[in-house]
Amino acid sequence: MCGIIGYAGPRNAQNVLVDALRRMEYRGYDSAGIAVWTEEGLLWRKKAGKLSNLEAELAQHPVAAAHLGIGHTRWATHGAPTDVNAHPHLSADGRVALIHNGIIENFASLRAELESAGVAFASQTDSEVAAQLIARELGTGAGLAEAMRTVSRRLEGTFTLVAMDAHDPDVLVASRRNSPLVVGVGEGEMFVASDVAAFIEFTREAVEMGQDVVVEVTADTWKVTDFAGNPVEGKPYHVDWDLSAAEKGGYDWFMRKEIYEQPQAVADTLLGRFDADRQLTLDEIRISASELRTIDKIVIVACGTAYYAGLVAKYAIEHWTRIPCEVEIASEFRYRDPIVTSRTLVVTISQSGETADTLMAVRYAREQGAKVIAICNTNGSTIPRESDAVIYTHAGPEIGVASTKGFLTQITACYLLGLFLAQERGTKFGDEVASVMAELETMPAKIQEVLDGTDDLLKLARDLHRVESVLFLGRHAGYPVALEGALKLKEIAYLHAEGFPAGELKHGPIALVEEGIPVFVVVPPQGRDQLHDKVISNIQEVRARGARTIVLAEEGDEEVQPYADKLIRLPRASTLLQPLLATVPLQIFACEVATLLGHDVDQPRNLAKSVTVE
C-alpha cells in the first residue's frame, strides 16, 4: 500500500525523501508528506493529492537543511485523503513524528483510552494512535526503541511504523508486523523503506527484516530486536535488480507481483471485522440494523471483473441471508427500468470508485429511494462518497490493468457483507457466522499454498500458448470463476476464450469443442448436492469429443483423476469460498501465456484501468 522512506546520513534529507517518494509513485497514493529533524525541532510538510502538491508546498514553505527524516505516500484506509490525514503524524506534544503502512485493528479502543486521558487527536486515522502512544512512553523516560517495542506489543493488525523523536536527532526507529520493511545500508548513511525502489539510487546493500521486529538505525549503524527486546539477526542481501524491476519487487510485471500479493490483500480486507464480543462488525456501514431488516431484495451492480465478483456474491448472500439477490451489469441497469424501491439494497462494486457506469447506477438507485452500499478499494473516491455506506477492500494499489487482487478482495468484501446481513437479520446464529469467518481467515494461507505450486501451470502455459481458443466451465460459484478465467485471457493474451455454465454445454456451446481444444473445468468440492458428479459428467462430455481437459479440483478428490489430462490441485475449501482459490491458477496461466506471446501484460491494448466515461 503506502510508500515509506526514512533517512539518516550526510545528504539533504528533504531531497532524499522526495526523490524516494517519487520512485514509489507507482504504488499508488492519495497524499504525501515528510518530516525532518532540525535545530528548530521536528518540521513537517504534507499535502493531499499528488507528490507535486507536496513539492509546491515545500517550495513555498521550505524546511531547513536536515540529515534525518521520514517520508510517506498514503493510500487512505481510515479517514479521507486530506491534508490533516496525510502522514507524517505528530504526537500532541510535538515530540514524535510517525509514518505508518498497514491497518491497526484495535485503534478504536486505543484511541478511546488516550482521549479519556486527555490526549487531543488531529486526524481521523488509525496511524495517529501509534504516534500518541509512543509519545506517552517517551514521557515515562523510555528511549525511542523501547517505546516502539512497548507500543508494538499492544497493536493488533498489520503495520510498518517509522518514528523520530525530537529529543534524539540521530536515530530512526522502525517496527514491522506483516507489512514490508527493508533497511538500506550505504556508506555513512542508512535507509528504512517499504521497498528497495526507495533507495536503490544510493545503495544496493539491503537487510531483510523478519516478523515482529524493531530496527534502530543511525547514519552508521543498524540494530534489530524482537518486540521483547531480544537481539535478532537481520538477513543482508545484495539487490541486483534495476529500478524498473525493483518497483515490481523483482517480478517481470506488476500484474504478476499483484497476483502474489493476494494472500496479504485478502488478509488485510478481513482485518478488524470483529468487535470485543466476537460480533462481526463493519464500521463503514452507516445503515441501521432496523433498516437492514426491512430489505426484501438485493441488487449487485458492477462492470467487468467486478461483475463476476458480484456473481460469486449472489450465491453466498442468498444462501446466508435468504434475500433474493440479482446481479446487474452497470451499463444496462438504469436503462431497463429496473424495479427498485426503498426496500431494495443496491450493492455497487468498483475497484477505483470512479467507474462511470456504476456511478450512474448509484445515482439512479438513490433517486428511487434505495439504500446503496459501495464495495471499493479507493478511499475518498466518488462512488463511496455518494453511497450510504462503504466496505473498503484494503487491497492496496493495483497497477496492472487486468484486475487480480482487486477481484479476490471484492469477493472477500462481498462475503463480509453477506455474513453481516445474516447476523443483523438473524438468519445465521453468531456461532455460524464465526465458523464461516474462521474458514475465511484460513484463506490467505491457502492462496499462498496455491502460489507456491505454480511450476506445472507455467509448463502448461508453454504448452498451450499457441492455441487459438480456450474454454472454461464451472457450476455454482465456479461458473463466475470460469468467466473470470476467460476474461483474463481475452484482456492480456488477446485469445478467444469463453466461460460457460457446465450444464449449458449441451444447449449449444459443445459445438465449439473440437480435437485438442483446451477446456478448463472448475470442479466443486465433493459432497455439495450432486454438483460434483454432474461436473464430472461434463468433463466426460468434452473429453469424448477430443478436448484437452485441465481440471481444477480439491486435494483428495480422486474421482476426477481418470478424466483429467492435466489436474491442478486446490486446497480444501467450502463450495462458497472455493472461488478465492480456484481463480488464482487461471490468473497465473493467463499472465504466463501473455508473457510468452510477447504482450504488454500490465497495459494491454485498448484497455484502461479506470473507465470514467459511459
Coordinates of C-alpha atoms in Angstrom, one line a residue:
M1 CA 0.0 0.0 0.0
C2 CA 1.7 3.2 1.2
G3 CA 5.3 4.2 0.4
I4 CA 7.6 4.6 3.3
I5 CA 11.1 6.0 3.5
G6 CA 13.4 7.0 6.3
Y7 CA 16.9 8.5 6.0
A8 CA 19.9 9.2 8.3
G9 CA 23.1 10.5 6.7
P10 CA 25.0 13.4 5.3
R11 CA 22.8 14.3 2.4
N12 CA 20.0 16.8 2.5
A13 CA 17.2 14.7 3.9
Q14 CA 14.4 16.6 2.1
N15 CA 15.9 15.8 -1.3
V16 CA 16.5 12.2 -0.5
L17 CA 12.9 11.7 0.9
V18 CA 11.1 13.5 -2.0
D19 CA 13.2 11.6 -4.6
A20 CA 12.4 8.3 -2.9
L21 CA 8.7 9.1 -2.8
R22 CA 8.8 9.8 -6.5
R23 CA 10.4 6.4 -7.1
M24 CA 7.5 4.9 -5.2
E25 CA 4.7 6.7 -7.0
Y26 CA 4.0 3.5 -9.0
R27 CA 2.5 2.1 -5.8
G28 CA -0.5 4.5 -6.0
Y29 CA -1.3 7.1 -3.3
D30 CA -3.6 10.0 -2.5
S31 CA -1.4 12.2 -0.3
A32 CA 2.3 12.7 0.6
G33 CA 4.4 14.2 3.3
I34 CA 7.8 14.4 5.0
A35 CA 9.2 15.3 8.5
V36 CA 12.8 16.2 9.3
W37 CA 14.8 16.9 12.4
T38 CA 16.4 20.4 12.5
E39 CA 17.8 22.7 15.2
E40 CA 14.3 24.1 15.4
G41 CA 12.9 20.7 16.2
L42 CA 10.7 18.5 14.1
L43 CA 9.4 20.2 10.9
W44 CA 6.9 18.7 8.6
R45 CA 5.0 19.3 5.4
K46 CA 2.2 17.2 4.0
K47 CA -0.4 17.6 1.3
A48 CA -3.3 15.7 -0.2
G49 CA -3.1 14.7 -3.8
K50 CA 0.0 14.1 -6.0
L51 CA 3.6 14.5 -4.9
S52 CA 3.7 17.7 -7.0
N53 CA 1.4 19.3 -4.4
L54 CA 3.9 18.5 -1.6
E55 CA 6.8 19.8 -3.7
A56 CA 4.9 23.1 -4.3
E57 CA 4.3 23.3 -0.5
L58 CA 8.0 22.8 0.1
A59 CA 8.9 25.4 -2.4
Q60 CA 6.5 27.9 -0.8
H61 CA 7.4 26.9 2.8
P62 CA 10.9 25.4 2.7
V63 CA 12.3 23.5 5.7
A64 CA 15.8 23.9 6.9
A65 CA 18.6 21.6 5.8
A66 CA 18.4 18.3 7.8
H67 CA 20.2 15.0 7.9
L68 CA 17.4 12.9 9.5
G69 CA 13.9 12.5 8.2
I70 CA 10.9 10.3 7.2
G71 CA 8.6 10.5 4.1
H72 CA 5.4 8.8 3.2
T73 CA 2.9 8.4 0.4
R74 CA -0.5 7.4 1.8
W75 CA -3.2 5.1 0.4
A76 CA -6.2 6.1 2.6
T77 CA -7.8 3.5 4.8
H78 CA -9.0 5.2 7.9
G79 CA -10.1 8.8 7.2
A80 CA -10.5 10.6 3.9
P81 CA -7.4 11.6 1.8
T82 CA -7.0 15.1 3.2
D83 CA -4.1 17.3 4.4
V84 CA -4.7 16.6 8.0
N85 CA -5.0 12.8 7.5
A86 CA -1.8 12.7 5.4
H87 CA 1.4 11.4 7.1
P88 CA 3.6 12.0 9.0
H89 CA 1.5 12.3 12.1
L90 CA 2.8 14.2 15.1
S91 CA 2.0 13.5 18.8
A92 CA 0.0 16.1 20.6
D93 CA 3.2 17.3 22.4
G94 CA 5.1 17.6 19.1
R95 CA 7.8 15.2 20.2
V96 CA 7.1 12.3 17.9
A97 CA 6.7 12.2 14.1
L98 CA 5.5 8.9 12.7
I99 CA 4.6 7.2 9.4
H100 CA 2.6 4.0 9.1
N101 CA 1.8 1.4 6.4
G102 CA -0.9 -1.1 7.2
I103 CA -4.0 -1.3 9.4
I104 CA -4.1 -1.0 13.2
E105 CA -7.0 -3.3 14.0
N106 CA -7.6 -2.2 17.6
F107 CA -7.1 1.5 17.0
A108 CA -10.6 2.5 18.2
S109 CA -10.1 1.1 21.7
L110 CA -6.6 2.6 21.9
R111 CA -7.8 6.0 20.8
A112 CA -10.7 5.9 23.3
E113 CA -8.1 5.1 26.1
L114 CA -5.9 8.1 25.0
E115 CA -8.8 10.5 24.7
S116 CA -10.0 9.6 28.1
A117 CA -6.6 10.5 29.4
G118 CA -6.9 13.9 27.7
V119 CA -4.9 13.4 24.5
A120 CA -6.2 15.5 21.7
F121 CA -6.2 14.0 18.2
A122 CA -5.8 15.9 15.0
S123 CA -6.7 13.3 12.4
Q124 CA -9.2 10.5 11.8
T125 CA -6.5 7.9 11.1
D126 CA -5.6 4.8 12.9
S127 CA -1.9 5.7 12.5
E128 CA -2.0 8.7 14.8
V129 CA -2.8 6.4 17.7
A130 CA 0.7 4.9 17.4
A131 CA 2.3 8.3 17.5
Q132 CA 0.4 9.3 20.6
L133 CA 1.2 6.0 22.4
I134 CA 4.9 6.3 21.6
A135 CA 5.0 9.9 22.9
R136 CA 3.3 8.7 26.1
E137 CA 6.0 6.0 26.6
L138 CA 8.8 8.6 25.9
G139 CA 7.2 10.7 28.6
T140 CA 8.0 8.0 31.2
G141 CA 11.7 8.1 30.4
A142 CA 11.9 5.3 27.8
G143 CA 14.1 5.6 24.8
L144 CA 12.6 5.6 21.3
A145 CA 13.4 2.0 20.6
E146 CA 12.0 0.8 23.9
A147 CA 8.9 2.9 23.4
M148 CA 8.4 1.4 19.9
R149 CA 8.7 -2.1 21.3
T150 CA 6.2 -1.4 24.1
V151 CA 3.7 0.1 21.7
S152 CA 4.1 -2.6 19.0
R153 CA 3.2 -5.3 21.6
R154 CA -0.1 -3.5 22.1
L155 CA -1.0 -3.1 18.4
E156 CA -3.2 -5.6 16.6
G157 CA -3.3 -5.9 12.8
T158 CA -0.5 -5.2 10.2
F159 CA 1.9 -2.4 10.4
T160 CA 5.2 -0.9 9.4
L161 CA 5.9 2.1 11.7
V162 CA 8.8 4.5 11.4
A163 CA 9.3 7.2 14.1
M164 CA 11.5 10.1 15.1
D165 CA 12.0 11.7 18.5
A166 CA 12.5 15.5 18.6
H167 CA 14.8 14.9 21.6
D168 CA 17.1 12.4 19.7
P169 CA 18.4 13.9 16.5
D170 CA 20.4 10.9 15.3
V171 CA 18.1 7.9 15.4
L172 CA 15.2 6.5 13.4
V173 CA 13.3 3.5 14.8
A174 CA 11.0 1.2 12.7
S175 CA 8.8 -1.7 13.6
R176 CA 7.3 -4.4 11.4
R177 CA 4.4 -6.9 11.6
N178 CA 3.1 -8.5 8.4
S179 CA 4.0 -5.4 6.4
P180 CA 7.0 -4.7 4.2
L181 CA 10.2 -3.2 5.8
V182 CA 13.7 -3.3 4.5
V183 CA 16.9 -1.5 5.6
G184 CA 19.3 0.0 3.0
V185 CA 22.9 0.1 4.1
G186 CA 25.0 2.8 2.5
E187 CA 28.5 4.3 3.1
G188 CA 27.9 6.6 6.1
E189 CA 24.1 6.6 5.5
M190 CA 21.2 4.4 6.3
F191 CA 17.7 4.0 4.9
V192 CA 14.5 2.3 6.1
A193 CA 11.8 1.7 3.5
S194 CA 8.8 -0.2 2.4
D195 CA 10.7 -1.5 -0.7
V196 CA 14.1 -1.2 -2.2
A197 CA 13.0 1.1 -5.0
A198 CA 13.1 3.9 -2.5
F199 CA 16.9 3.7 -2.0
I200 CA 18.3 1.8 -5.0
E201 CA 19.8 5.0 -6.4
F202 CA 22.0 5.3 -3.3
T203 CA 22.8 1.7 -2.3
R204 CA 22.2 -1.9 -3.4
E205 CA 23.0 -3.4 0.0
A206 CA 19.9 -4.2 2.0
V207 CA 18.9 -6.1 5.1
E208 CA 15.7 -8.1 5.2
M209 CA 13.6 -7.7 8.4
G210 CA 11.8 -10.7 9.9
Q211 CA 8.4 -10.6 11.6
D212 CA 7.6 -8.7 14.8
V213 CA 10.9 -6.8 14.9
V214 CA 12.1 -3.3 15.8
V215 CA 15.1 -1.8 14.0
E216 CA 17.1 1.2 15.3
V217 CA 19.3 3.0 12.7
T218 CA 21.7 5.9 12.8
A219 CA 23.8 7.1 9.8
D220 CA 26.4 4.4 10.6
T221 CA 24.6 1.6 12.4
W222 CA 21.6 -0.7 12.5
K223 CA 20.4 -2.9 15.3
V224 CA 17.4 -5.3 15.3
T225 CA 15.5 -6.7 18.2
D226 CA 12.2 -8.6 18.6
F227 CA 9.3 -6.9 20.4
A228 CA 10.6 -8.2 23.7
G229 CA 14.0 -6.6 23.2
N230 CA 15.9 -9.7 22.4
P231 CA 18.6 -9.3 19.7
V232 CA 17.6 -10.6 16.2
E233 CA 19.8 -11.1 13.2
G234 CA 18.7 -9.3 10.0
K235 CA 19.4 -11.0 6.7
P236 CA 21.7 -8.9 4.5
Y237 CA 21.5 -9.3 0.7
H238 CA 22.6 -7.5 -2.5
V239 CA 19.9 -6.0 -4.8
D240 CA 20.8 -6.8 -8.4
W241 CA 17.6 -5.5 -9.9
D242 CA 17.4 -2.3 -11.9
L243 CA 15.0 0.4 -10.8
S244 CA 12.1 -0.9 -13.0
A245 CA 12.4 -4.4 -11.6
A246 CA 12.8 -3.0 -8.1
E247 CA 9.5 -1.2 -8.4
K248 CA 7.9 -4.6 -9.3
G249 CA 9.5 -6.3 -6.4
G250 CA 11.7 -8.3 -8.8
Y251 CA 8.8 -9.6 -10.8
D252 CA 8.6 -9.0 -14.6
W253 CA 5.1 -7.5 -14.4
F254 CA 3.1 -5.6 -11.9
M255 CA 0.3 -8.0 -12.6
R256 CA 2.4 -11.0 -11.5
K257 CA 3.5 -9.1 -8.4
E258 CA -0.1 -8.3 -7.6
I259 CA -1.1 -12.0 -8.1
Y260 CA 1.5 -12.8 -5.4
E261 CA 0.3 -10.0 -3.1
Q262 CA -3.2 -11.6 -2.9
P263 CA -2.7 -13.5 0.4
Q264 CA -1.8 -10.2 2.1
A265 CA -4.6 -8.3 0.3
V266 CA -7.3 -10.8 1.4
A267 CA -5.9 -10.8 5.0
D268 CA -6.0 -7.0 5.1
T269 CA -9.6 -7.0 3.9
L270 CA -10.5 -9.3 6.8
L271 CA -8.7 -7.2 9.4
G272 CA -10.7 -5.5 12.2
R273 CA -14.0 -7.2 11.4
F274 CA -14.8 -8.5 14.9
D275 CA -15.6 -6.4 18.0
A276 CA -14.7 -7.3 21.5
D277 CA -17.7 -9.7 21.8
R278 CA -16.6 -11.5 18.6
Q279 CA -19.6 -10.0 16.7
L280 CA -18.9 -9.3 13.0
T281 CA -18.7 -5.5 12.7
L282 CA -18.5 -3.4 9.5
D283 CA -17.8 0.1 10.8
E284 CA -18.2 1.6 7.3
I285 CA -21.9 0.6 7.1
R286 CA -23.9 3.5 8.3
I287 CA -27.3 1.9 7.8
S288 CA -29.2 1.0 10.9
A289 CA -30.0 -2.7 11.8
S290 CA -33.7 -1.8 11.6
E291 CA -33.3 -0.6 8.1
L292 CA -31.3 -3.6 7.0
R293 CA -34.1 -5.9 8.4
T294 CA -36.6 -4.3 6.1
I295 CA -34.6 -5.2 2.9
D296 CA -36.6 -7.5 0.6
K297 CA -34.2 -7.5 -2.4
I298 CA -30.6 -7.0 -3.1
V299 CA -29.2 -5.8 -6.5
I300 CA -25.5 -6.0 -7.1
V301 CA -24.3 -3.6 -9.8
A302 CA -20.8 -3.7 -11.4
C303 CA -18.8 -3.9 -14.6
G304 CA -16.2 -6.4 -16.0
T305 CA -14.3 -8.4 -13.4
A306 CA -16.3 -6.7 -10.6
Y307 CA -19.5 -8.1 -12.2
Y308 CA -18.1 -11.6 -11.8
A309 CA -17.3 -10.9 -8.2
G310 CA -20.9 -9.9 -7.8
L311 CA -22.0 -13.3 -9.4
V312 CA -19.9 -15.1 -6.7
A313 CA -21.5 -12.9 -4.1
K314 CA -25.0 -13.8 -5.2
Y315 CA -24.5 -17.5 -4.3
A316 CA -23.2 -16.6 -0.9
I317 CA -25.6 -13.8 0.0
E318 CA -28.7 -15.6 -1.0
H319 CA -27.5 -18.7 0.9
W320 CA -26.7 -16.9 4.1
T321 CA -29.5 -14.3 4.2
R322 CA -32.3 -15.9 2.2
I323 CA -32.9 -12.5 0.4
P324 CA -33.4 -12.6 -3.3
C325 CA -30.2 -11.2 -5.0
E326 CA -29.8 -10.0 -8.6
V327 CA -26.6 -9.1 -10.3
E328 CA -26.7 -6.4 -13.0
I329 CA -24.2 -5.1 -15.5
A330 CA -24.0 -1.4 -14.5
S331 CA -24.2 -0.1 -18.1
E332 CA -27.5 -1.9 -18.6
F333 CA -29.0 -1.3 -15.2
R334 CA -30.8 2.1 -15.4
Y335 CA -31.8 1.7 -19.0
R336 CA -34.1 -1.3 -18.4
D337 CA -36.5 0.4 -16.0
P338 CA -35.4 -1.8 -13.0
I339 CA -37.7 -2.4 -10.1
V340 CA -36.0 -0.6 -7.2
T341 CA -37.8 0.6 -4.1
S342 CA -36.9 1.9 -0.6
R343 CA -36.8 -1.8 0.5
T344 CA -34.1 -2.6 -2.1
L345 CA -30.4 -2.7 -1.1
V346 CA -28.1 -1.8 -4.1
V347 CA -24.5 -3.0 -3.7
T348 CA -22.0 -1.5 -6.2
I349 CA -18.6 -2.9 -6.8
S350 CA -15.8 -0.8 -8.2
Q351 CA -12.0 -1.0 -7.7
S352 CA -11.4 2.7 -8.4
G353 CA -14.7 4.1 -7.1
E354 CA -14.9 6.2 -10.3
T355 CA -16.4 3.7 -12.8
A356 CA -18.8 5.9 -14.8
D357 CA -21.5 3.3 -15.5
T358 CA -21.5 2.2 -11.8
L359 CA -21.7 5.8 -10.6
M360 CA -24.7 6.4 -12.8
A361 CA -26.3 3.3 -11.3
V362 CA -25.7 4.6 -7.8
R363 CA -27.4 7.9 -8.6
Y364 CA -30.3 6.2 -10.2
A365 CA -30.8 3.8 -7.2
R366 CA -30.7 6.7 -4.7
E367 CA -33.3 8.6 -6.8
Q368 CA -35.6 5.6 -6.4
G369 CA -35.1 5.6 -2.6
A370 CA -32.9 2.6 -2.4
K371 CA -30.1 2.2 0.1
V372 CA -26.6 1.9 -1.5
I373 CA -23.6 0.1 -0.2
A374 CA -20.3 0.5 -2.2
I375 CA -17.5 -2.1 -2.2
C376 CA -14.4 -0.2 -3.2
N377 CA -10.6 -0.1 -2.9
T378 CA -10.1 3.7 -3.1
N379 CA -10.9 5.8 0.0
G380 CA -12.5 9.2 -0.9
S381 CA -13.5 8.3 -4.4
T382 CA -16.8 9.4 -5.9
I383 CA -18.8 6.2 -5.6
P384 CA -18.2 5.7 -1.8
R385 CA -18.9 9.4 -1.2
E386 CA -22.3 9.2 -3.0
S387 CA -23.3 5.9 -1.4
D388 CA -25.0 5.4 2.0
A389 CA -22.2 3.1 3.2
V390 CA -19.0 1.5 2.0
I391 CA -16.9 -1.5 2.6
Y392 CA -13.2 -0.8 1.7
T393 CA -11.3 -3.8 0.4
H394 CA -7.8 -2.7 1.5
A395 CA -6.2 -4.3 -1.5
G396 CA -3.6 -1.6 -1.9
P397 CA -2.9 0.0 -5.2
E398 CA -3.4 -2.2 -8.3
I399 CA -1.2 -1.1 -11.2
G400 CA -1.9 -3.8 -13.7
V401 CA -4.9 -3.0 -15.8
A402 CA -6.2 -6.6 -15.6
S403 CA -7.6 -6.9 -12.0
T404 CA -6.3 -9.7 -9.8
K405 CA -6.1 -8.8 -6.1
G406 CA -8.9 -6.4 -6.7
F407 CA -11.1 -9.3 -7.7
L408 CA -10.3 -11.5 -4.8
T409 CA -10.7 -8.7 -2.2
Q410 CA -14.0 -7.7 -3.8
I411 CA -15.3 -11.3 -3.3
T412 CA -14.0 -11.2 0.3
A413 CA -15.8 -7.9 1.0
C414 CA -19.0 -9.4 -0.5
Y415 CA -18.7 -12.4 1.9
L416 CA -18.3 -10.0 4.8
L417 CA -21.4 -8.1 3.7
G418 CA -23.4 -11.3 3.3
L419 CA -22.4 -12.6 6.8
F420 CA -23.1 -9.2 8.3
L421 CA -26.6 -9.1 6.8
A422 CA -27.2 -12.7 8.0
Q423 CA -26.1 -11.7 11.5
E424 CA -28.2 -8.5 11.7
R425 CA -31.3 -10.2 10.3
G426 CA -30.9 -13.3 12.4
T427 CA -30.7 -15.8 9.5
K428 CA -27.5 -17.1 10.9
F429 CA -26.6 -17.6 14.6
G430 CA -23.4 -16.0 15.9
D431 CA -21.5 -19.3 16.0
E432 CA -22.5 -20.0 12.4
V433 CA -21.1 -16.6 11.3
A434 CA -18.0 -17.1 13.4
S435 CA -17.5 -20.5 11.8
V436 CA -17.6 -19.1 8.3
M437 CA -15.3 -16.2 9.3
A438 CA -12.9 -18.8 10.8
E439 CA -12.7 -20.5 7.5
L440 CA -12.3 -17.2 5.7
E441 CA -9.3 -16.4 7.9
T442 CA -7.6 -19.5 6.7
M443 CA -7.9 -18.5 3.0
P444 CA -4.8 -16.2 2.8
A445 CA -2.6 -19.2 3.8
K446 CA -4.4 -21.4 1.3
I447 CA -4.0 -18.8 -1.5
Q448 CA -0.3 -18.8 -0.7
E449 CA -0.2 -22.6 -1.0
V450 CA -1.6 -22.3 -4.5
L451 CA 1.0 -19.7 -5.4
D452 CA 3.8 -21.9 -4.0
G453 CA 2.9 -24.6 -6.5
T454 CA 3.0 -22.9 -9.9
D455 CA 5.6 -24.8 -11.8
D456 CA 3.1 -27.1 -13.6
L457 CA 1.0 -24.1 -14.5
L458 CA 4.0 -22.3 -16.1
K459 CA 4.8 -25.5 -18.1
L460 CA 1.1 -25.8 -19.1
A461 CA 1.2 -22.2 -20.4
R462 CA 4.3 -23.0 -22.5
D463 CA 2.5 -26.0 -24.0
L464 CA -0.7 -24.1 -24.8
H465 CA 0.3 -20.5 -25.6
R466 CA -0.1 -21.1 -29.4
V467 CA -3.7 -22.3 -29.2
E468 CA -6.4 -20.2 -30.9
S469 CA -9.3 -20.8 -28.4
V470 CA -9.7 -21.9 -24.8
L471 CA -13.0 -22.8 -23.0
F472 CA -13.7 -22.6 -19.3
L473 CA -16.5 -24.5 -17.5
G474 CA -17.9 -24.2 -14.0
R475 CA -21.1 -24.7 -12.0
H476 CA -22.5 -22.8 -9.0
A477 CA -19.8 -20.5 -7.6
G478 CA -17.4 -22.0 -10.1
Y479 CA -19.2 -20.5 -13.0
P480 CA -18.1 -16.9 -12.3
V481 CA -14.6 -18.3 -11.9
A482 CA -14.8 -19.7 -15.4
L483 CA -16.0 -16.3 -16.7
E484 CA -13.1 -14.5 -15.0
G485 CA -10.5 -17.1 -16.3
A486 CA -11.8 -16.5 -19.8
L487 CA -11.7 -12.7 -19.3
K488 CA -8.1 -12.7 -18.2
L489 CA -7.0 -14.5 -21.4
K490 CA -9.0 -12.0 -23.5
E491 CA -7.6 -9.0 -21.7
I492 CA -3.9 -9.7 -21.7
A493 CA -3.3 -12.6 -24.1
Y494 CA -5.8 -11.4 -26.8
L495 CA -7.0 -15.1 -27.2
H496 CA -10.5 -16.2 -27.9
A497 CA -11.8 -17.5 -24.6
E498 CA -15.3 -18.3 -23.3
G499 CA -16.7 -19.2 -19.9
F500 CA -19.9 -21.3 -19.7
P501 CA -22.0 -22.9 -17.0
A502 CA -21.1 -26.5 -17.4
G503 CA -24.7 -27.6 -17.5
E504 CA -25.3 -25.4 -20.6
L505 CA -22.8 -27.3 -22.7
K506 CA -25.4 -29.5 -24.4
H507 CA -27.6 -26.5 -25.2
G508 CA -25.2 -25.1 -27.8
P509 CA -21.6 -24.4 -26.6
I510 CA -20.5 -28.0 -27.0
A511 CA -20.4 -27.3 -30.8
L512 CA -17.2 -25.3 -30.1
V513 CA -15.4 -28.4 -28.8
E514 CA -13.0 -29.9 -31.3
E515 CA -9.9 -32.1 -31.2
G516 CA -7.2 -30.7 -28.9
I517 CA -9.1 -27.6 -27.6
P518 CA -8.1 -26.8 -24.0
V519 CA -11.1 -26.8 -21.6
F520 CA -10.5 -25.7 -18.0
V521 CA -13.1 -27.1 -15.6
V522 CA -13.6 -25.9 -12.1
V523 CA -14.8 -28.9 -10.0
P524 CA -16.8 -28.0 -6.9
P525 CA -15.8 -29.7 -3.6
Q526 CA -17.2 -33.2 -3.0
G527 CA -20.4 -33.5 -1.1
R528 CA -22.2 -30.4 -2.5
D529 CA -25.5 -31.8 -3.6
Q530 CA -25.0 -33.6 -6.9
L531 CA -22.9 -30.8 -8.4
H532 CA -19.6 -32.7 -8.1
D533 CA -20.9 -35.7 -10.0
K534 CA -22.6 -33.6 -12.7
V535 CA -19.4 -31.7 -13.4
I536 CA -17.5 -35.0 -13.8
S537 CA -20.1 -35.9 -16.4
N538 CA -19.5 -32.6 -18.2
I539 CA -15.8 -33.4 -18.2
Q540 CA -16.5 -36.7 -19.9
E541 CA -18.7 -35.0 -22.5
V542 CA -16.0 -32.7 -23.7
R543 CA -13.2 -35.3 -23.4
A544 CA -15.2 -37.7 -25.6
R545 CA -15.1 -35.0 -28.3
G546 CA -11.4 -34.6 -28.2
A547 CA -11.0 -31.8 -25.8
R548 CA -7.8 -31.5 -23.7
T549 CA -9.2 -31.2 -20.1
I550 CA -7.4 -29.1 -17.5
V551 CA -9.2 -29.9 -14.2
L552 CA -9.1 -27.8 -11.0
A553 CA -10.2 -30.0 -8.1
E554 CA -9.6 -30.1 -4.4
E555 CA -7.0 -32.2 -2.7
G556 CA -8.1 -35.7 -2.2
D557 CA -10.7 -35.8 -5.0
E558 CA -9.7 -39.0 -6.8
E559 CA -12.9 -39.3 -8.8
V560 CA -11.7 -36.7 -11.3
Q561 CA -8.3 -38.3 -11.9
P562 CA -9.3 -40.6 -14.9
Y563 CA -10.9 -37.7 -16.8
A564 CA -8.2 -35.0 -16.4
D565 CA -5.5 -34.6 -19.0
K566 CA -4.0 -32.1 -16.5
L567 CA -5.0 -32.0 -12.9
I568 CA -4.5 -28.8 -10.8
R569 CA -4.9 -29.4 -7.1
L570 CA -6.6 -26.8 -4.8
P571 CA -6.5 -26.7 -1.0
R572 CA -9.8 -27.9 0.5
A573 CA -12.4 -25.2 1.0
S574 CA -16.2 -25.0 1.2
T575 CA -18.1 -24.5 -2.1
L576 CA -18.9 -20.8 -1.5
L577 CA -15.3 -19.9 -0.6
Q578 CA -13.6 -22.0 -3.3
P579 CA -13.5 -19.1 -5.8
L580 CA -10.8 -17.4 -3.7
L581 CA -8.6 -20.4 -4.6
A582 CA -9.7 -21.6 -8.0
T583 CA -9.2 -18.1 -9.6
V584 CA -5.5 -17.9 -8.8
P585 CA -4.3 -20.7 -11.2
L586 CA -6.3 -19.1 -14.0
Q587 CA -4.6 -15.7 -13.3
I588 CA -1.1 -17.2 -13.4
F589 CA -1.9 -19.1 -16.6
A590 CA -3.2 -16.0 -18.4
C591 CA -0.2 -13.9 -17.2
E592 CA 2.3 -16.5 -18.4
V593 CA 0.6 -17.0 -21.8
A594 CA 0.5 -13.3 -22.4
T595 CA 4.2 -13.1 -21.5
L596 CA 5.2 -15.9 -23.8
L597 CA 3.2 -14.2 -26.6
G598 CA 5.3 -11.0 -26.1
H599 CA 2.4 -8.8 -25.0
D600 CA 2.5 -5.9 -22.5
V601 CA 0.8 -7.6 -19.6
D602 CA 0.4 -4.5 -17.4
Q603 CA -1.0 -2.3 -20.1
P604 CA -3.0 -4.4 -22.6
R605 CA -4.1 -2.8 -25.8
N606 CA -7.3 -0.7 -25.9
L607 CA -7.9 -1.0 -22.1
A608 CA -7.8 1.5 -19.3
K609 CA -7.5 0.8 -15.5
S610 CA -10.5 3.0 -14.7
V611 CA -13.3 3.5 -17.1
T612 CA -14.6 7.0 -16.4
V613 CA -17.0 7.5 -19.3
E614 CA -20.2 5.7 -20.1

